[in-house]
């Protein structure tokens, strides 16, 4: 035993002098206890004991020597900032050691907090994007959706003749936008054949929506009329990815037997109202009223959005539209489902089916976050109560109250900050996945 202690005494000289002087008695006692147990376990046990002992001394010596040099370098020019930085690092190391004593409880608390943060951020982002952010039109609060209602209360998409008469006779609107439902058609660009969604816009539709092309121009009055020139508008994605941002005067598209000159590029955010509140897009938009066959009053195949005049009330406009529908039905005598006209706020129509589910999800995510915060605060308070004696002794020995507060705040930050960053990263990844998943049944999900 004496010879072994002498060998161990030589080995621990690798440790810094101050550390060795303070901890020598405890180190020797630990060595004696371990050596006694190793003696009873045979030759292999003694070999393992010496390997473990020497490795532990080497690792401890390396760490302590590095810490000593780092502290000396920081203290060469002592300043308040240096002292605070050193103190915060010491507090952080102490906090990590304390958390390591109860890893399971700390891990569970952190995971719950991270899930609460991620869920709240994801649902909050969805609520902002779908319910709060304005629709991609000028003054969307002035827009209303129009549908025909027959004598039995059934709703129908408007027919073109009714749309045309609403636009030409309803002086309580600043405009009526009629939209033909986009359909897939073969399109030829140069030597390339594609299948693209093609929609049709009634005269004045873009002006009613408050949308202007980002490149080029919209349809003129004569172009969007029977016998008008074959012109087209394209989506920003088609112009950027397929047409290679070409000069518009050089771009033509062959659709069926007609060759259309591209005259404008719509904004990337441009969407048109679709069925069920979904905003739909099309790669190519053609002038709807260039065609001479758009169906009779019983052909329900169009969407209608109107812009209220400034100062017009919703209720008064609704009554005026019903009177107009009655007058048109009596004057034309054609079969029509427009016994009355239902007006709905465009924004409300788009988000109505998803509003309540999103509100419930937001409330649930906030509750999860509050539960996580309560659980974590309970753990921190319990730790504080168990350490009340320690803190009292430190105060009695002259410790500064600010120093103790800093230590407690550092410990809380060590527990919460990493999981906060993880929660934010998880939320970002989830939002990216949801945006790219093409969940077509959720309005404005993109």
PDB file of C-alpha atoms in Angstrom, residues 164-404:
ATOM      1  CA  UNK A 164     -72.823  40.961 -67.176  1.00  0.00           C
ATOM      2  CA  UNK A 165     -76.083  42.581 -66.045  1.00  0.00           C
ATOM      3  CA  UNK A 166     -74.858  42.926 -62.456  1.00  0.00           C
ATOM      4  CA  UNK A 167     -71.753  44.698 -63.727  1.00  0.00           C
ATOM      5  CA  UNK A 168     -73.605  46.976 -66.113  1.00  0.00           C
ATOM      6  CA  UNK A 169     -76.625  47.836 -63.918  1.00  0.00           C
ATOM      7  CA  UNK A 170     -75.448  47.717 -60.294  1.00  0.00           C
ATOM      8  CA  UNK A 171     -74.381  51.315 -59.673  1.00  0.00           C
ATOM      9  CA  UNK A 172     -73.850  50.497 -55.979  1.00  0.00           C
ATOM     10  CA  UNK A 173     -70.678  48.525 -56.893  1.00  0.00           C
ATOM     11  CA  UNK A 174     -67.332  49.934 -58.013  1.00  0.00           C
ATOM     12  CA  UNK A 175     -66.993  46.876 -60.222  1.00  0.00           C
ATOM     13  CA  UNK A 176     -67.863  43.197 -60.615  1.00  0.00           C
ATOM     14  CA  UNK A 177     -65.140  40.654 -61.340  1.00  0.00           C
ATOM     15  CA  UNK A 178     -66.304  37.545 -63.208  1.00  0.00           C
ATOM     16  CA  UNK A 179     -63.910  34.605 -63.362  1.00  0.00           C
ATOM     17  CA  UNK A 180     -64.121  31.474 -65.464  1.00  0.00           C
ATOM     18  CA  UNK A 181     -63.115  28.361 -63.513  1.00  0.00           C
ATOM     19  CA  UNK A 182     -59.543  27.365 -64.525  1.00  0.00           C
ATOM     20  CA  UNK A 183     -59.294  24.187 -66.593  1.00  0.00           C
ATOM     21  CA  UNK A 184     -56.303  22.210 -67.855  1.00  0.00           C
ATOM     22  CA  UNK A 185     -55.578  22.623 -71.594  1.00  0.00           C
ATOM     23  CA  UNK A 186     -52.634  21.774 -73.875  1.00  0.00           C
ATOM     24  CA  UNK A 187     -50.389  24.777 -74.507  1.00  0.00           C
ATOM     25  CA  UNK A 188     -47.476  25.042 -76.951  1.00  0.00           C
ATOM     26  CA  UNK A 189     -44.595  27.437 -76.356  1.00  0.00           C
ATOM     27  CA  UNK A 190     -42.025  27.286 -79.122  1.00  0.00           C
ATOM     28  CA  UNK A 191     -41.267  23.566 -79.569  1.00  0.00           C
ATOM     29  CA  UNK A 192     -42.449  22.697 -76.068  1.00  0.00           C
ATOM     30  CA  UNK A 193     -45.913  21.227 -75.332  1.00  0.00           C
ATOM     31  CA  UNK A 194     -47.358  21.563 -71.820  1.00  0.00           C
ATOM     32  CA  UNK A 195     -50.553  20.913 -69.892  1.00  0.00           C
ATOM     33  CA  UNK A 196     -51.435  24.158 -68.069  1.00  0.00           C
ATOM     34  CA  UNK A 197     -54.355  25.502 -66.061  1.00  0.00           C
ATOM     35  CA  UNK A 198     -56.093  28.226 -68.046  1.00  0.00           C
ATOM     36  CA  UNK A 199     -58.612  30.653 -66.570  1.00  0.00           C
ATOM     37  CA  UNK A 200     -60.688  33.471 -68.026  1.00  0.00           C
ATOM     38  CA  UNK A 201     -61.282  36.990 -66.730  1.00  0.00           C
ATOM     39  CA  UNK A 202     -64.294  39.177 -67.454  1.00  0.00           C
ATOM     40  CA  UNK A 203     -63.763  42.773 -68.559  1.00  0.00           C
ATOM     41  CA  UNK A 204     -62.750  44.935 -65.587  1.00  0.00           C
ATOM     42  CA  UNK A 205     -61.963  41.980 -63.293  1.00  0.00           C
ATOM     43  CA  UNK A 206     -58.397  43.052 -62.464  1.00  0.00           C
ATOM     44  CA  UNK A 207     -59.465  46.639 -61.826  1.00  0.00           C
ATOM     45  CA  UNK A 208     -62.219  45.434 -59.497  1.00  0.00           C
ATOM     46  CA  UNK A 209     -59.774  43.276 -57.538  1.00  0.00           C
ATOM     47  CA  UNK A 210     -57.191  46.051 -57.452  1.00  0.00           C
ATOM     48  CA  UNK A 211     -54.494  43.956 -59.142  1.00  0.00           C
ATOM     49  CA  UNK A 212     -52.053  45.241 -61.751  1.00  0.00           C
ATOM     50  CA  UNK A 213     -49.566  43.220 -63.840  1.00  0.00           C
ATOM     51  CA  UNK A 214     -45.967  43.456 -62.601  1.00  0.00           C
ATOM     52  CA  UNK A 215     -44.720  43.328 -66.182  1.00  0.00           C
ATOM     53  CA  UNK A 216     -46.612  44.577 -69.220  1.00  0.00           C
ATOM     54  CA  UNK A 217     -50.314  45.454 -69.094  1.00  0.00           C
ATOM     55  CA  UNK A 218     -53.775  43.998 -68.658  1.00  0.00           C
ATOM     56  CA  UNK A 219     -56.510  43.403 -71.227  1.00  0.00           C
ATOM     57  CA  UNK A 220     -57.940  46.399 -73.051  1.00  0.00           C
ATOM     58  CA  UNK A 221     -61.683  46.959 -73.530  1.00  0.00           C
ATOM     59  CA  UNK A 222     -61.538  45.924 -77.186  1.00  0.00           C
ATOM     60  CA  UNK A 223     -59.411  42.836 -76.479  1.00  0.00           C
ATOM     61  CA  UNK A 224     -61.933  41.576 -73.877  1.00  0.00           C
ATOM     62  CA  UNK A 225     -64.897  41.843 -76.234  1.00  0.00           C
ATOM     63  CA  UNK A 226     -66.334  39.604 -78.997  1.00  0.00           C
ATOM     64  CA  UNK A 227     -63.844  39.319 -81.812  1.00  0.00           C
ATOM     65  CA  UNK A 228     -61.021  40.858 -79.773  1.00  0.00           C
ATOM     66  CA  UNK A 229     -57.358  40.160 -80.429  1.00  0.00           C
ATOM     67  CA  UNK A 230     -55.976  36.898 -78.969  1.00  0.00           C
ATOM     68  CA  UNK A 231     -53.920  38.080 -75.998  1.00  0.00           C
ATOM     69  CA  UNK A 232     -53.026  36.418 -72.697  1.00  0.00           C
ATOM     70  CA  UNK A 233     -51.725  37.116 -69.213  1.00  0.00           C
ATOM     71  CA  UNK A 234     -49.387  34.619 -67.554  1.00  0.00           C
ATOM     72  CA  UNK A 235     -48.551  33.835 -63.955  1.00  0.00           C
ATOM     73  CA  UNK A 236     -45.291  35.038 -62.470  1.00  0.00           C
ATOM     74  CA  UNK A 237     -44.136  31.435 -61.960  1.00  0.00           C
ATOM     75  CA  UNK A 238     -44.694  30.529 -65.630  1.00  0.00           C
ATOM     76  CA  UNK A 239     -42.928  33.675 -66.840  1.00  0.00           C
ATOM     77  CA  UNK A 240     -39.969  33.099 -64.520  1.00  0.00           C
ATOM     78  CA  UNK A 241     -39.499  29.326 -64.852  1.00  0.00           C
ATOM     79  CA  UNK A 242     -40.772  28.398 -68.321  1.00  0.00           C
ATOM     80  CA  UNK A 243     -40.694  31.587 -70.368  1.00  0.00           C
ATOM     81  CA  UNK A 244     -37.268  32.480 -68.922  1.00  0.00           C
ATOM     82  CA  UNK A 245     -38.280  36.105 -68.257  1.00  0.00           C
ATOM     83  CA  UNK A 246     -38.393  36.731 -71.990  1.00  0.00           C
ATOM     84  CA  UNK A 247     -39.487  40.058 -73.439  1.00  0.00           C
ATOM     85  CA  UNK A 248     -43.266  39.826 -73.701  1.00  0.00           C
ATOM     86  CA  UNK A 249     -43.467  41.030 -77.302  1.00  0.00           C
ATOM     87  CA  UNK A 250     -41.482  37.918 -78.315  1.00  0.00           C
ATOM     88  CA  UNK A 251     -43.643  35.421 -76.389  1.00  0.00           C
ATOM     89  CA  UNK A 252     -46.649  33.681 -77.957  1.00  0.00           C
ATOM     90  CA  UNK A 253     -48.637  30.683 -76.713  1.00  0.00           C
ATOM     91  CA  UNK A 254     -50.612  28.326 -78.940  1.00  0.00           C
ATOM     92  CA  UNK A 255     -53.841  27.196 -77.257  1.00  0.00           C
ATOM     93  CA  UNK A 256     -56.018  24.881 -79.322  1.00  0.00           C
ATOM     94  CA  UNK A 257     -55.925  26.573 -82.752  1.00  0.00           C
ATOM     95  CA  UNK A 258     -55.295  30.162 -81.683  1.00  0.00           C
ATOM     96  CA  UNK A 259     -51.958  31.865 -81.140  1.00  0.00           C
ATOM     97  CA  UNK A 260     -52.068  34.247 -78.171  1.00  0.00           C
ATOM     98  CA  UNK A 261     -49.697  37.136 -77.635  1.00  0.00           C
ATOM     99  CA  UNK A 262     -48.592  37.455 -73.996  1.00  0.00           C
ATOM    100  CA  UNK A 263     -49.130  41.059 -72.900  1.00  0.00           C
ATOM    101  CA  UNK A 264     -48.630  40.946 -69.118  1.00  0.00           C
ATOM    102  CA  UNK A 265     -47.352  39.050 -66.094  1.00  0.00           C
ATOM    103  CA  UNK A 266     -49.499  38.860 -62.954  1.00  0.00           C
ATOM    104  CA  UNK A 267     -48.033  39.195 -59.419  1.00  0.00           C
ATOM    105  CA  UNK A 268     -46.716  36.041 -57.739  1.00  0.00           C
ATOM    106  CA  UNK A 269     -49.360  36.427 -55.012  1.00  0.00           C
ATOM    107  CA  UNK A 270     -52.293  36.598 -57.454  1.00  0.00           C
ATOM    108  CA  UNK A 271     -55.038  34.087 -56.654  1.00  0.00           C
ATOM    109  CA  UNK A 272     -58.690  33.834 -57.660  1.00  0.00           C
ATOM    110  CA  UNK A 273     -61.569  32.719 -55.489  1.00  0.00           C
ATOM    111  CA  UNK A 274     -62.525  29.100 -55.979  1.00  0.00           C
ATOM    112  CA  UNK A 275     -65.042  26.662 -54.594  1.00  0.00           C
ATOM    113  CA  UNK A 276     -65.107  26.073 -50.826  1.00  0.00           C
ATOM    114  CA  UNK A 277     -63.160  29.244 -50.073  1.00  0.00           C
ATOM    115  CA  UNK A 278     -59.954  28.024 -51.692  1.00  0.00           C
ATOM    116  CA  UNK A 279     -57.915  30.538 -53.650  1.00  0.00           C
ATOM    117  CA  UNK A 280     -56.892  28.950 -56.938  1.00  0.00           C
ATOM    118  CA  UNK A 281     -54.236  29.874 -59.446  1.00  0.00           C
ATOM    119  CA  UNK A 282     -53.815  29.434 -63.179  1.00  0.00           C
ATOM    120  CA  UNK A 283     -50.749  29.604 -65.391  1.00  0.00           C
ATOM    121  CA  UNK A 284     -52.518  31.473 -68.209  1.00  0.00           C
ATOM    122  CA  UNK A 285     -55.437  33.920 -68.131  1.00  0.00           C
ATOM    123  CA  UNK A 286     -57.457  34.747 -71.259  1.00  0.00           C
ATOM    124  CA  UNK A 287     -60.059  37.484 -71.928  1.00  0.00           C
ATOM    125  CA  UNK A 288     -63.384  35.793 -71.133  1.00  0.00           C
ATOM    126  CA  UNK A 289     -65.684  38.020 -73.202  1.00  0.00           C
ATOM    127  CA  UNK A 290     -63.700  37.463 -76.371  1.00  0.00           C
ATOM    128  CA  UNK A 291     -65.782  34.299 -76.748  1.00  0.00           C
ATOM    129  CA  UNK A 292     -69.265  34.614 -78.230  1.00  0.00           C
ATOM    130  CA  UNK A 293     -70.639  31.514 -76.475  1.00  0.00           C
ATOM    131  CA  UNK A 294     -70.561  31.938 -72.685  1.00  0.00           C
ATOM    132  CA  UNK A 295     -73.821  30.170 -71.897  1.00  0.00           C
ATOM    133  CA  UNK A 296     -77.338  31.282 -71.016  1.00  0.00           C
ATOM    134  CA  UNK A 297     -78.803  32.320 -67.695  1.00  0.00           C
ATOM    135  CA  UNK A 298     -79.112  28.721 -66.630  1.00  0.00           C
ATOM    136  CA  UNK A 299     -75.400  27.966 -67.222  1.00  0.00           C
ATOM    137  CA  UNK A 300     -73.794  28.274 -63.814  1.00  0.00           C
ATOM    138  CA  UNK A 301     -70.056  28.131 -64.340  1.00  0.00           C
ATOM    139  CA  UNK A 302     -68.457  31.365 -63.087  1.00  0.00           C
ATOM    140  CA  UNK A 303     -67.279  32.969 -59.868  1.00  0.00           C
ATOM    141  CA  UNK A 304     -68.170  36.560 -59.009  1.00  0.00           C
ATOM    142  CA  UNK A 305     -66.500  39.083 -56.702  1.00  0.00           C
ATOM    143  CA  UNK A 306     -67.722  42.679 -56.422  1.00  0.00           C
ATOM    144  CA  UNK A 307     -66.269  45.775 -54.783  1.00  0.00           C
ATOM    145  CA  UNK A 308     -68.588  47.862 -52.627  1.00  0.00           C
ATOM    146  CA  UNK A 309     -68.673  51.575 -53.254  1.00  0.00           C
ATOM    147  CA  UNK A 310     -67.253  53.737 -50.500  1.00  0.00           C
ATOM    148  CA  UNK A 311     -70.071  54.685 -48.170  1.00  0.00           C
ATOM    149  CA  UNK A 312     -72.377  51.842 -49.253  1.00  0.00           C
ATOM    150  CA  UNK A 313     -73.652  49.680 -46.407  1.00  0.00           C
ATOM    151  CA  UNK A 314     -73.630  45.910 -46.711  1.00  0.00           C
ATOM    152  CA  UNK A 315     -77.325  45.514 -45.827  1.00  0.00           C
ATOM    153  CA  UNK A 316     -78.516  48.202 -48.254  1.00  0.00           C
ATOM    154  CA  UNK A 317     -76.424  46.750 -51.074  1.00  0.00           C
ATOM    155  CA  UNK A 318     -77.810  43.276 -50.378  1.00  0.00           C
ATOM    156  CA  UNK A 319     -81.378  44.583 -50.666  1.00  0.00           C
ATOM    157  CA  UNK A 320     -80.540  46.483 -53.853  1.00  0.00           C
ATOM    158  CA  UNK A 321     -79.033  43.327 -55.413  1.00  0.00           C
ATOM    159  CA  UNK A 322     -82.171  41.346 -54.613  1.00  0.00           C
ATOM    160  CA  UNK A 323     -84.301  44.015 -56.267  1.00  0.00           C
ATOM    161  CA  UNK A 324     -82.027  43.950 -59.317  1.00  0.00           C
ATOM    162  CA  UNK A 325     -82.311  40.151 -59.524  1.00  0.00           C
ATOM    163  CA  UNK A 326     -86.100  40.386 -59.426  1.00  0.00           C
ATOM    164  CA  UNK A 327     -86.131  43.091 -62.111  1.00  0.00           C
ATOM    165  CA  UNK A 328     -83.830  41.121 -64.398  1.00  0.00           C
ATOM    166  CA  UNK A 329     -85.862  37.943 -64.000  1.00  0.00           C
ATOM    167  CA  UNK A 330     -89.084  39.783 -64.865  1.00  0.00           C
ATOM    168  CA  UNK A 331     -87.608  41.652 -67.819  1.00  0.00           C
ATOM    169  CA  UNK A 332     -85.768  38.792 -69.520  1.00  0.00           C
ATOM    170  CA  UNK A 333     -88.187  35.973 -68.790  1.00  0.00           C
ATOM    171  CA  UNK A 334     -85.383  33.432 -69.208  1.00  0.00           C
ATOM    172  CA  UNK A 335     -84.893  30.504 -66.834  1.00  0.00           C
ATOM    173  CA  UNK A 336     -82.572  31.670 -64.062  1.00  0.00           C
ATOM    174  CA  UNK A 337     -81.781  30.583 -60.535  1.00  0.00           C
ATOM    175  CA  UNK A 338     -81.160  34.156 -59.410  1.00  0.00           C
ATOM    176  CA  UNK A 339     -84.370  34.746 -57.484  1.00  0.00           C
ATOM    177  CA  UNK A 340     -82.139  36.463 -54.924  1.00  0.00           C
ATOM    178  CA  UNK A 341     -78.424  37.125 -54.624  1.00  0.00           C
ATOM    179  CA  UNK A 342     -76.397  36.216 -51.568  1.00  0.00           C
ATOM    180  CA  UNK A 343     -73.528  38.528 -50.620  1.00  0.00           C
ATOM    181  CA  UNK A 344     -70.705  37.349 -48.361  1.00  0.00           C
ATOM    182  CA  UNK A 345     -67.611  39.189 -47.239  1.00  0.00           C
ATOM    183  CA  UNK A 346     -64.859  37.821 -49.446  1.00  0.00           C
ATOM    184  CA  UNK A 347     -62.420  37.431 -46.547  1.00  0.00           C
ATOM    185  CA  UNK A 348     -65.085  35.717 -44.439  1.00  0.00           C
ATOM    186  CA  UNK A 349     -65.934  33.375 -47.301  1.00  0.00           C
ATOM    187  CA  UNK A 350     -62.318  32.331 -47.760  1.00  0.00           C
ATOM    188  CA  UNK A 351     -61.592  31.561 -44.091  1.00  0.00           C
ATOM    189  CA  UNK A 352     -65.008  30.633 -42.714  1.00  0.00           C
ATOM    190  CA  UNK A 353     -64.499  26.836 -42.650  1.00  0.00           C
ATOM    191  CA  UNK A 354     -61.043  26.994 -41.091  1.00  0.00           C
ATOM    192  CA  UNK A 355     -61.505  29.866 -38.622  1.00  0.00           C
ATOM    193  CA  UNK A 356     -62.965  27.896 -35.694  1.00  0.00           C
ATOM    194  CA  UNK A 357     -60.565  24.912 -36.017  1.00  0.00           C
ATOM    195  CA  UNK A 358     -57.601  27.310 -36.064  1.00  0.00           C
ATOM    196  CA  UNK A 359     -58.887  29.159 -33.006  1.00  0.00           C
ATOM    197  CA  UNK A 360     -59.254  25.837 -31.163  1.00  0.00           C
ATOM    198  CA  UNK A 361     -55.753  24.780 -32.213  1.00  0.00           C
ATOM    199  CA  UNK A 362     -54.330  28.096 -31.045  1.00  0.00           C
ATOM    200  CA  UNK A 363     -56.072  27.796 -27.681  1.00  0.00           C
ATOM    201  CA  UNK A 364     -54.823  24.215 -27.298  1.00  0.00           C
ATOM    202  CA  UNK A 365     -51.239  25.116 -28.158  1.00  0.00           C
ATOM    203  CA  UNK A 366     -51.266  28.031 -25.703  1.00  0.00           C
ATOM    204  CA  UNK A 367     -52.591  25.704 -22.986  1.00  0.00           C
ATOM    205  CA  UNK A 368     -49.768  23.231 -23.726  1.00  0.00           C
ATOM    206  CA  UNK A 369     -47.246  26.074 -23.486  1.00  0.00           C
ATOM    207  CA  UNK A 370     -48.734  27.308 -20.192  1.00  0.00           C
ATOM    208  CA  UNK A 371     -48.672  23.768 -18.754  1.00  0.00           C
ATOM    209  CA  UNK A 372     -45.034  23.423 -19.814  1.00  0.00           C
ATOM    210  CA  UNK A 373     -44.148  26.782 -18.231  1.00  0.00           C
ATOM    211  CA  UNK A 374     -46.022  25.878 -15.047  1.00  0.00           C
ATOM    212  CA  UNK A 375     -44.291  22.504 -14.868  1.00  0.00           C
ATOM    213  CA  UNK A 376     -40.873  24.067 -15.370  1.00  0.00           C
ATOM    214  CA  UNK A 377     -41.525  26.888 -12.895  1.00  0.00           C
ATOM    215  CA  UNK A 378     -42.643  24.301 -10.321  1.00  0.00           C
ATOM    216  CA  UNK A 379     -39.358  22.452 -10.780  1.00  0.00           C
ATOM    217  CA  UNK A 380     -37.345  25.661 -10.406  1.00  0.00           C
ATOM    218  CA  UNK A 381     -39.293  26.677  -7.270  1.00  0.00           C
ATOM    219  CA  UNK A 382     -38.856  23.230  -5.769  1.00  0.00           C
ATOM    220  CA  UNK A 383     -35.115  23.419  -6.410  1.00  0.00           C
ATOM    221  CA  UNK A 384     -35.069  26.860  -4.814  1.00  0.00           C
ATOM    222  CA  UNK A 385     -36.834  25.624  -1.683  1.00  0.00           C
ATOM    223  CA  UNK A 386     -34.433  22.698  -1.367  1.00  0.00           C
ATOM    224  CA  UNK A 387     -31.526  25.156  -1.585  1.00  0.00           C
ATOM    225  CA  UNK A 388     -32.860  27.708   0.893  1.00  0.00           C
ATOM    226  CA  UNK A 389     -30.385  26.597   3.532  1.00  0.00           C
ATOM    227  CA  UNK A 390     -27.479  26.809   1.079  1.00  0.00           C
ATOM    228  CA  UNK A 391     -28.453  30.330   0.026  1.00  0.00           C
ATOM    229  CA  UNK A 392     -28.920  31.437   3.640  1.00  0.00           C
ATOM    230  CA  UNK A 393     -25.439  30.197   4.558  1.00  0.00           C
ATOM    231  CA  UNK A 394     -23.913  31.996   1.586  1.00  0.00           C
ATOM    232  CA  UNK A 395     -25.657  35.222   2.577  1.00  0.00           C
ATOM    233  CA  UNK A 396     -24.422  34.807   6.142  1.00  0.00           C
ATOM    234  CA  UNK A 397     -20.875  34.375   4.845  1.00  0.00           C
ATOM    235  CA  UNK A 398     -21.133  37.693   2.990  1.00  0.00           C
ATOM    236  CA  UNK A 399     -22.268  36.713  -0.486  1.00  0.00           C
ATOM    237  CA  UNK A 400     -23.821  39.561  -2.458  1.00  0.00           C
ATOM    238  CA  UNK A 401     -27.557  39.247  -3.155  1.00  0.00           C
ATOM    239  CA  UNK A 402     -27.054  40.308  -6.744  1.00  0.00           C
ATOM    240  CA  UNK A 403     -24.521  37.508  -7.158  1.00  0.00           C
ATOM    241  CA  UNK A 404     -27.044  34.940  -5.952  1.00  0.00           C
TER     242      UNK A 404
END
